[in-house]
Amino acid sequence: MTLSPQTARPPDAPQTLGFLLLDNFTLISLASAIEPLRMANQLAGRELYCWYTLSHDGGPVRASDGLQVTPDAATSTPLSLDMVIVCGGVGPNRSVQREHVQWLQSQARQSRRLGSVCTGSWALARAGLLDGYETSIHWECLAAMQEAFPRVALTTRLFSIDRDRATASGGTAPLDMMLNLIGRDHGRELSAGISEMFICDRVRNEQDQQRVPLKHVLGTTQPKLLEIVALMEANLEEPIGLDELANYVDVSRRQLERLFQKYLHCSPSRYYLKLRLTRARQLLKQTPMSIIEVASACGFVSTPHFSKCYREYFGMPPRDERLGASRPGQRVEVAVSSPVAEGELSQELVSSAVLALAQARGEPTYASVPL
């Protein structure tokens, strides 16, 4: 959107984020989202980001591990925010209240960028703010959310950035989402520097998937399908033929193909290929094995065939994957919204980013990444 001179944020002003805490939010997801912002400021030597934690009434919010967090402010506090991120956790269907929904809708009307971590997507979906958006949520909530909000384009990706929405699944996935957003704002060198400070061996991208246990997807209703997939996973280096797989579990090949199409929405051979390529990607990123060795370890008879399959599935050849090259067309623009002023901010309310940056001035890495 085009910003008017009256509402446009000055180029050197920090981006301001508000983290809305829901009851039973997961502390690791909140920390994974905020810590990259702190480190971005430290490495840049100036305040690129500031943030506030929020609750509906400004009172303490208990995390899923029992710890209480006292937020900086209530949602009624006049704050000029660039982005709002909802932090969810256990039981989002119980923790999302009408007041949360109304406040999020008011933020959307002011063209704020919106995001979520862990199960925070549930709150945005309930507010009708994710219809038609590609959305990530912790795999435990995938089925329930799909049932409750059929208009949301759910995915098993670790995180999704779709226009002015950014959603991450649980655990450390918010770290990867924030590193990607920071990289877009301030360049790859800063993002890589933050990753190094957090002993993070690589920055995962939007193509990385959650490891969703198949038992969670299928339940216990399809034991033969679960057994076949287990056989596939145990035999990646020397793939088993489909007829042999069918014989192992005492079904016909046609029955085998019907099971995969009905429950996994693909052919058995396609699913098997996906398992082998996913394993190949892990080996390329996490081991020094040569591409020839990776191809052999994942059941490919020749390197050219492996490279062709890899490129078709992931959109880049294995060599570029190992080098960490950007995928053509991978960049997805995130709309920059106006930091609409909501009134004078109370003098007592200071972003913890300011305090963290002041403490970081004595660190050897302070201002180590010039921008």
Protein backbone atom coordinates (compact mmCIF):
# COMPACT_ATOMS: atom_id res chain seq x y z
CA MET A 1 0.00 0.00 0.00
CA THR A 2 1.07 3.61 -0.56
CA LEU A 3 1.76 5.44 2.67
CA SER A 4 0.97 9.12 3.01
CA PRO A 5 3.62 11.49 4.41
CA GLN A 6 1.52 11.92 7.55
CA THR A 7 1.35 8.21 8.41
CA ALA A 8 4.53 6.78 6.89
CA ARG A 9 7.08 5.52 9.39
CA PRO A 10 10.43 7.36 9.10
CA PRO A 11 13.06 5.18 7.37
CA ASP A 12 15.28 5.01 10.46
CA ALA A 13 12.47 4.43 12.97
CA PRO A 14 12.32 0.96 14.57
CA GLN A 15 9.55 -1.43 13.61
CA THR A 16 7.22 -1.96 16.55
CA LEU A 17 5.69 -5.37 17.27
CA GLY A 18 3.03 -6.30 19.77
CA PHE A 19 2.91 -9.87 21.10
CA LEU A 20 -0.58 -10.81 22.28
CA LEU A 21 -0.30 -13.54 24.94
CA LEU A 22 -3.12 -16.08 25.18
CA ASP A 23 -3.62 -18.21 28.28
CA ASN A 24 -1.40 -21.32 28.22
CA PHE A 25 0.84 -19.89 25.49
CA THR A 26 4.10 -21.77 24.92
CA LEU A 27 7.05 -19.86 26.32
CA ILE A 28 9.54 -21.38 23.87
CA SER A 29 7.59 -20.01 20.91
CA LEU A 30 7.42 -16.52 22.41
CA ALA A 31 11.16 -16.53 23.13
CA SER A 32 11.92 -17.90 19.66
CA ALA A 33 10.07 -14.94 18.15
CA ILE A 34 11.45 -12.16 20.36
CA GLU A 35 15.10 -13.18 20.76
CA PRO A 36 15.97 -12.68 17.06
CA LEU A 37 14.68 -9.11 17.34
CA ARG A 38 16.88 -8.45 20.36
CA MET A 39 19.92 -9.86 18.60
CA ALA A 40 19.17 -7.89 15.43
CA ASN A 41 19.40 -4.70 17.50
CA GLN A 42 22.59 -5.85 19.20
CA LEU A 43 24.41 -6.78 16.02
CA ALA A 44 23.24 -3.64 14.21
CA GLY A 45 24.16 -1.44 17.15
CA ARG A 46 20.88 0.42 16.96
CA GLU A 47 17.18 -0.14 17.54
CA LEU A 48 15.82 -1.81 14.41
CA TYR A 49 12.92 -3.37 16.32
CA CYS A 50 11.03 -2.69 19.51
CA TRP A 51 8.33 -4.84 21.04
CA TYR A 52 5.67 -5.01 23.72
CA THR A 53 3.93 -7.99 25.29
CA LEU A 54 0.18 -7.55 25.66
CA SER A 55 -2.80 -9.18 27.34
CA HIS A 56 -6.45 -8.23 27.17
CA ASP A 57 -6.55 -6.61 30.58
CA GLY A 58 -2.83 -6.06 31.19
CA GLY A 59 -2.79 -8.76 33.87
CA PRO A 60 -0.30 -11.65 34.12
CA VAL A 61 -0.70 -14.55 31.70
CA ARG A 62 0.27 -18.08 32.61
CA ALA A 63 2.31 -20.04 30.08
CA SER A 64 1.80 -23.73 29.40
CA ASP A 65 4.75 -24.59 31.67
CA GLY A 66 3.14 -22.78 34.62
CA LEU A 67 5.33 -19.67 34.55
CA GLN A 68 3.55 -16.34 34.67
CA VAL A 69 4.49 -13.44 32.42
CA THR A 70 3.44 -9.91 33.30
CA PRO A 71 2.83 -8.11 30.01
CA ASP A 72 3.94 -4.59 29.24
CA ALA A 73 0.43 -3.32 28.59
CA ALA A 74 -3.22 -4.07 28.00
CA THR A 75 -4.60 -4.18 24.47
CA SER A 76 -6.44 -0.94 25.26
CA THR A 77 -3.12 0.90 25.64
CA PRO A 78 -2.55 3.31 22.72
CA LEU A 79 0.43 1.84 20.86
CA SER A 80 1.64 2.57 17.36
CA LEU A 81 2.27 -0.98 16.11
CA ASP A 82 3.58 -2.18 12.77
CA MET A 83 2.75 -5.82 13.43
CA VAL A 84 0.76 -7.92 15.90
CA ILE A 85 1.77 -11.52 16.64
CA VAL A 86 -0.58 -13.81 18.59
CA CYS A 87 1.18 -16.27 20.89
CA GLY A 88 -0.86 -19.41 21.47
CA GLY A 89 -0.28 -22.76 23.08
CA VAL A 90 -2.40 -25.38 24.79
CA GLY A 91 -6.16 -25.37 24.15
CA PRO A 92 -6.49 -22.38 21.79
CA ASN A 93 -10.23 -23.01 21.37
CA ARG A 94 -10.60 -22.27 25.11
CA SER A 95 -8.07 -19.45 25.45
CA VAL A 96 -9.32 -17.28 22.57
CA GLN A 97 -11.89 -14.86 23.98
CA ARG A 98 -14.32 -12.48 22.30
CA GLU A 99 -12.19 -9.53 23.44
CA HIS A 100 -9.15 -10.98 21.64
CA VAL A 101 -11.15 -11.41 18.44
CA GLN A 102 -12.53 -7.87 18.54
CA TRP A 103 -9.11 -6.34 19.18
CA LEU A 104 -7.47 -8.32 16.36
CA GLN A 105 -10.22 -7.23 13.98
CA SER A 106 -9.59 -3.62 14.98
CA GLN A 107 -5.87 -4.09 14.24
CA ALA A 108 -6.69 -5.50 10.81
CA ARG A 109 -8.89 -2.49 10.06
CA GLN A 110 -5.85 -0.31 10.75
CA SER A 111 -3.82 -2.28 8.15
CA ARG A 112 -1.51 -3.80 10.70
CA ARG A 113 0.50 -6.81 9.63
CA LEU A 114 -0.69 -9.86 11.56
CA GLY A 115 1.07 -13.04 12.60
CA SER A 116 1.03 -15.91 15.04
CA VAL A 117 3.22 -18.54 16.67
CA CYS A 118 2.32 -22.04 17.80
CA THR A 119 -1.50 -22.19 17.92
CA GLY A 120 -2.00 -18.43 17.74
CA SER A 121 -3.36 -18.92 14.21
CA TRP A 122 -6.57 -20.13 15.85
CA ALA A 123 -7.29 -16.63 17.17
CA LEU A 124 -6.68 -15.01 13.78
CA ALA A 125 -8.86 -17.61 12.07
CA ARG A 126 -11.66 -17.11 14.58
CA ALA A 127 -11.48 -13.40 13.83
CA GLY A 128 -11.90 -14.19 10.12
CA LEU A 129 -8.45 -12.81 9.32
CA LEU A 130 -6.91 -15.88 7.68
CA ASP A 131 -9.55 -16.74 5.07
CA GLY A 132 -7.69 -17.49 1.84
CA TYR A 133 -4.27 -17.15 3.46
CA GLU A 134 -1.70 -19.93 3.56
CA THR A 135 -1.36 -20.67 7.26
CA SER A 136 0.91 -22.71 9.53
CA ILE A 137 -0.07 -24.04 12.95
CA HIS A 138 1.31 -26.72 15.23
CA TRP A 139 0.53 -30.15 13.76
CA GLU A 140 -1.52 -31.17 16.80
CA CYS A 141 -4.14 -28.57 15.80
CA LEU A 142 -4.15 -29.16 12.05
CA ALA A 143 -7.15 -31.46 11.87
CA ALA A 144 -9.24 -29.50 14.38
CA MET A 145 -8.48 -26.18 12.72
CA GLN A 146 -9.28 -27.51 9.26
CA GLU A 147 -12.64 -28.67 10.56
CA ALA A 148 -13.38 -25.40 12.36
CA PHE A 149 -12.11 -23.01 9.67
CA PRO A 150 -12.44 -24.58 6.21
CA ARG A 151 -11.67 -21.29 4.45
CA VAL A 152 -8.14 -21.18 5.86
CA ALA A 153 -5.47 -22.65 3.55
CA LEU A 154 -3.65 -24.78 6.11
CA THR A 155 -0.21 -26.20 5.42
CA THR A 156 2.24 -28.44 7.27
CA ARG A 157 5.10 -26.01 6.62
CA LEU A 158 7.14 -24.80 9.59
CA PHE A 159 6.01 -21.27 8.84
CA SER A 160 4.15 -19.38 6.13
CA ILE A 161 4.52 -15.80 4.94
CA ASP A 162 1.58 -14.88 2.74
CA ARG A 163 1.19 -11.20 1.89
CA ASP A 164 0.63 -9.37 5.21
CA ARG A 165 0.26 -12.53 7.29
CA ALA A 166 3.10 -14.50 8.89
CA THR A 167 2.27 -17.66 10.83
CA ALA A 168 4.62 -20.16 12.45
CA SER A 169 4.11 -23.57 14.00
CA GLY A 170 5.42 -24.27 17.48
CA GLY A 171 8.75 -24.83 19.20
CA THR A 172 11.67 -23.12 17.48
CA ALA A 173 9.91 -22.55 14.14
CA PRO A 174 9.17 -18.89 15.06
CA LEU A 175 12.95 -18.34 15.16
CA ASP A 176 13.18 -19.33 11.49
CA MET A 177 10.20 -17.17 10.55
CA MET A 178 11.65 -14.12 12.27
CA LEU A 179 15.09 -14.69 10.73
CA ASN A 180 13.47 -14.78 7.30
CA LEU A 181 11.54 -11.58 8.00
CA ILE A 182 14.64 -9.84 9.36
CA GLY A 183 16.60 -10.97 6.31
CA ARG A 184 14.00 -9.37 4.06
CA ASP A 185 14.07 -6.15 6.08
CA HIS A 186 17.81 -5.76 6.59
CA GLY A 187 19.67 -8.31 4.48
CA ARG A 188 21.00 -11.82 4.70
CA GLU A 189 24.21 -10.85 6.51
CA LEU A 190 22.29 -9.73 9.59
CA SER A 191 20.05 -12.80 9.51
CA ALA A 192 23.10 -15.07 9.25
CA GLY A 193 24.81 -13.24 12.11
CA ILE A 194 21.80 -13.77 14.38
CA SER A 195 21.74 -17.45 13.45
CA GLU A 196 25.40 -17.80 14.41
CA MET A 197 24.82 -16.12 17.77
CA PHE A 198 22.09 -18.64 18.57
CA ILE A 199 24.22 -21.64 17.51
CA CYS A 200 21.67 -22.32 14.79
CA ASP A 201 23.27 -24.49 12.11
CA ARG A 202 20.98 -23.23 9.35
CA VAL A 203 18.02 -20.95 8.77
CA ARG A 204 15.08 -23.05 7.66
CA ASN A 205 12.87 -21.59 4.95
CA GLU A 206 9.21 -21.74 3.95
CA GLN A 207 9.68 -25.03 2.15
CA ASP A 208 10.67 -26.88 5.33
CA GLN A 209 7.90 -29.07 6.69
CA GLN A 210 6.79 -30.06 10.15
CA ARG A 211 7.40 -33.69 10.94
CA VAL A 212 3.77 -34.67 11.45
CA PRO A 213 3.44 -38.17 12.90
CA LEU A 214 1.40 -40.25 10.48
CA LYS A 215 -0.42 -41.85 13.41
CA HIS A 216 -1.77 -38.41 14.25
CA VAL A 217 -3.07 -37.99 10.70
CA LEU A 218 -4.60 -41.46 10.35
CA GLY A 219 -5.31 -42.44 13.92
CA THR A 220 -5.49 -46.22 14.43
CA THR A 221 -8.00 -46.86 11.65
CA GLN A 222 -5.48 -47.84 8.97
CA PRO A 223 -2.89 -50.20 10.50
CA LYS A 224 -1.88 -51.66 7.11
CA LEU A 225 -1.12 -48.20 5.70
CA LEU A 226 0.91 -47.31 8.78
CA GLU A 227 2.84 -50.58 8.40
CA ILE A 228 3.56 -49.90 4.74
CA VAL A 229 4.85 -46.39 5.47
CA ALA A 230 7.04 -47.77 8.28
CA LEU A 231 8.53 -50.24 5.78
CA MET A 232 9.19 -47.41 3.34
CA GLU A 233 10.89 -45.29 6.00
CA ALA A 234 13.09 -48.22 7.01
CA ASN A 235 14.14 -48.94 3.43
CA LEU A 236 15.16 -45.67 1.82
CA GLU A 237 18.59 -46.78 0.63
CA GLU A 238 17.22 -49.89 -1.09
CA PRO A 239 13.59 -49.14 -1.97
CA ILE A 240 11.14 -52.03 -1.89
CA GLY A 241 8.96 -52.60 -4.95
CA LEU A 242 5.25 -51.86 -4.62
CA ASP A 243 4.23 -55.46 -5.29
CA GLU A 244 6.56 -56.61 -2.53
CA LEU A 245 5.23 -53.98 -0.13
CA ALA A 246 1.68 -55.14 -0.85
CA ASN A 247 2.64 -58.74 -0.17
CA TYR A 248 4.26 -57.80 3.15
CA VAL A 249 0.94 -56.55 4.54
CA ASP A 250 -1.27 -58.99 2.66
CA VAL A 251 -3.10 -56.59 0.34
CA SER A 252 -3.25 -56.39 -3.44
CA ARG A 253 -1.34 -53.68 -5.28
CA ARG A 254 -4.64 -52.11 -6.30
CA GLN A 255 -5.74 -51.98 -2.66
CA LEU A 256 -2.38 -50.45 -1.76
CA GLU A 257 -2.82 -47.71 -4.34
CA ARG A 258 -6.37 -47.00 -3.18
CA LEU A 259 -5.21 -46.63 0.44
CA PHE A 260 -2.59 -44.06 -0.51
CA GLN A 261 -4.93 -42.09 -2.76
CA LYS A 262 -7.70 -42.02 -0.17
CA TYR A 263 -5.70 -41.15 2.93
CA LEU A 264 -2.45 -39.58 1.70
CA HIS A 265 -3.76 -38.10 -1.57
CA CYS A 266 -0.94 -39.41 -3.74
CA SER A 267 0.31 -42.65 -5.27
CA PRO A 268 2.51 -45.03 -3.23
CA SER A 269 5.46 -44.41 -5.54
CA ARG A 270 5.08 -40.63 -5.15
CA TYR A 271 4.94 -40.91 -1.38
CA TYR A 272 8.01 -43.15 -1.36
CA LEU A 273 9.88 -40.68 -3.56
CA LYS A 274 8.92 -37.84 -1.19
CA LEU A 275 10.38 -39.76 1.78
CA ARG A 276 13.64 -40.39 -0.09
CA LEU A 277 13.98 -36.78 -1.27
CA THR A 278 13.20 -35.42 2.19
CA ARG A 279 15.92 -37.63 3.63
CA ALA A 280 18.29 -36.47 0.88
CA ARG A 281 17.62 -32.86 1.80
CA GLN A 282 18.48 -33.54 5.44
CA LEU A 283 21.76 -35.20 4.43
CA LEU A 284 22.68 -32.33 2.09
CA LYS A 285 22.10 -29.73 4.78
CA GLN A 286 23.38 -31.56 7.83
CA THR A 287 26.28 -33.75 6.67
CA PRO A 288 29.43 -33.37 4.54
CA MET A 289 28.41 -36.32 2.34
CA SER A 290 28.98 -35.77 -1.37
CA ILE A 291 26.00 -35.49 -3.69
CA ILE A 292 26.86 -38.90 -5.16
CA GLU A 293 26.88 -40.42 -1.67
CA VAL A 294 23.58 -38.76 -0.79
CA ALA A 295 22.00 -40.06 -3.99
CA SER A 296 23.16 -43.59 -3.21
CA ALA A 297 22.05 -43.40 0.44
CA CYS A 298 18.55 -42.45 -0.69
CA GLY A 299 18.11 -45.18 -3.28
CA PHE A 300 18.88 -43.34 -6.53
CA VAL A 301 20.79 -45.38 -9.10
CA SER A 302 22.41 -42.35 -10.75
CA THR A 303 23.29 -38.77 -9.78
CA PRO A 304 21.60 -37.22 -12.87
CA HIS A 305 18.33 -39.00 -12.00
CA PHE A 306 18.63 -37.85 -8.39
CA SER A 307 19.29 -34.25 -9.46
CA LYS A 308 16.33 -34.28 -11.85
CA CYS A 309 13.94 -35.61 -9.19
CA TYR A 310 15.30 -33.19 -6.58
CA ARG A 311 14.91 -30.17 -8.83
CA GLU A 312 11.37 -31.13 -9.78
CA TYR A 313 10.32 -31.58 -6.15
CA PHE A 314 12.20 -28.74 -4.37
CA GLY A 315 12.65 -26.29 -7.24
CA MET A 316 16.46 -26.27 -7.13
CA PRO A 317 19.25 -28.78 -7.82
CA PRO A 318 21.03 -30.50 -4.92
CA ARG A 319 24.18 -28.45 -5.47
CA ASP A 320 22.33 -25.16 -4.99
CA GLU A 321 20.56 -26.57 -1.92
CA ARG A 322 23.89 -27.33 -0.33
CA LEU A 323 25.24 -23.88 -1.16
CA GLY A 324 22.15 -22.30 0.34
CA ALA A 325 21.21 -20.51 -2.87
CA SER A 326 17.91 -18.71 -3.01
CA ARG A 327 15.16 -20.37 -4.94
CA PRO A 328 14.10 -18.32 -7.97
CA GLY A 329 10.86 -16.52 -7.20
CA GLN A 330 11.03 -17.58 -3.55
CA ARG A 331 10.68 -14.06 -2.18
CA VAL A 332 7.17 -13.27 -1.07
CA GLU A 333 6.41 -9.64 -0.46
CA VAL A 334 4.99 -8.70 2.91
CA ALA A 335 2.97 -5.53 2.84
CA VAL A 336 4.40 -2.75 4.97
CA SER A 337 1.59 -1.17 6.89
CA SER A 338 1.31 2.24 8.36
CA PRO A 339 2.17 2.65 12.06
CA VAL A 340 -1.09 4.45 12.70
CA ALA A 341 -0.78 6.71 15.72
CA GLU A 342 -3.33 5.93 18.41
CA GLY A 343 -2.49 8.76 20.77
CA GLU A 344 0.32 9.68 23.08
CA LEU A 345 2.11 6.73 24.64
CA SER A 346 2.43 6.74 28.40
CA GLN A 347 5.87 7.92 29.48
CA GLU A 348 6.17 4.98 31.89
CA LEU A 349 5.83 2.37 29.13
CA VAL A 350 9.23 1.65 27.61
CA SER A 351 9.91 -1.18 25.18
CA SER A 352 12.19 -3.82 26.68
CA ALA A 353 14.14 -3.54 23.41
CA VAL A 354 15.59 -0.26 24.67
CA LEU A 355 16.78 -1.85 27.91
CA ALA A 356 18.21 -4.89 26.10
CA LEU A 357 20.08 -2.68 23.64
CA ALA A 358 21.56 -0.60 26.44
CA GLN A 359 22.81 -3.73 28.20
CA ALA A 360 24.27 -5.04 24.94
CA ARG A 361 26.58 -2.06 24.43
CA GLY A 362 29.35 -3.82 26.31
CA GLU A 363 29.12 -6.99 24.22
CA PRO A 364 31.93 -7.64 21.71
CA THR A 365 29.34 -8.26 19.00
CA TYR A 366 27.67 -4.88 19.47
CA ALA A 367 27.37 -3.14 16.08
CA SER A 368 29.32 -5.96 14.44
CA VAL A 369 27.04 -6.09 11.39
CA PRO A 370 27.10 -2.73 9.61
CA LEU A 371 23.84 -1.72 7.94
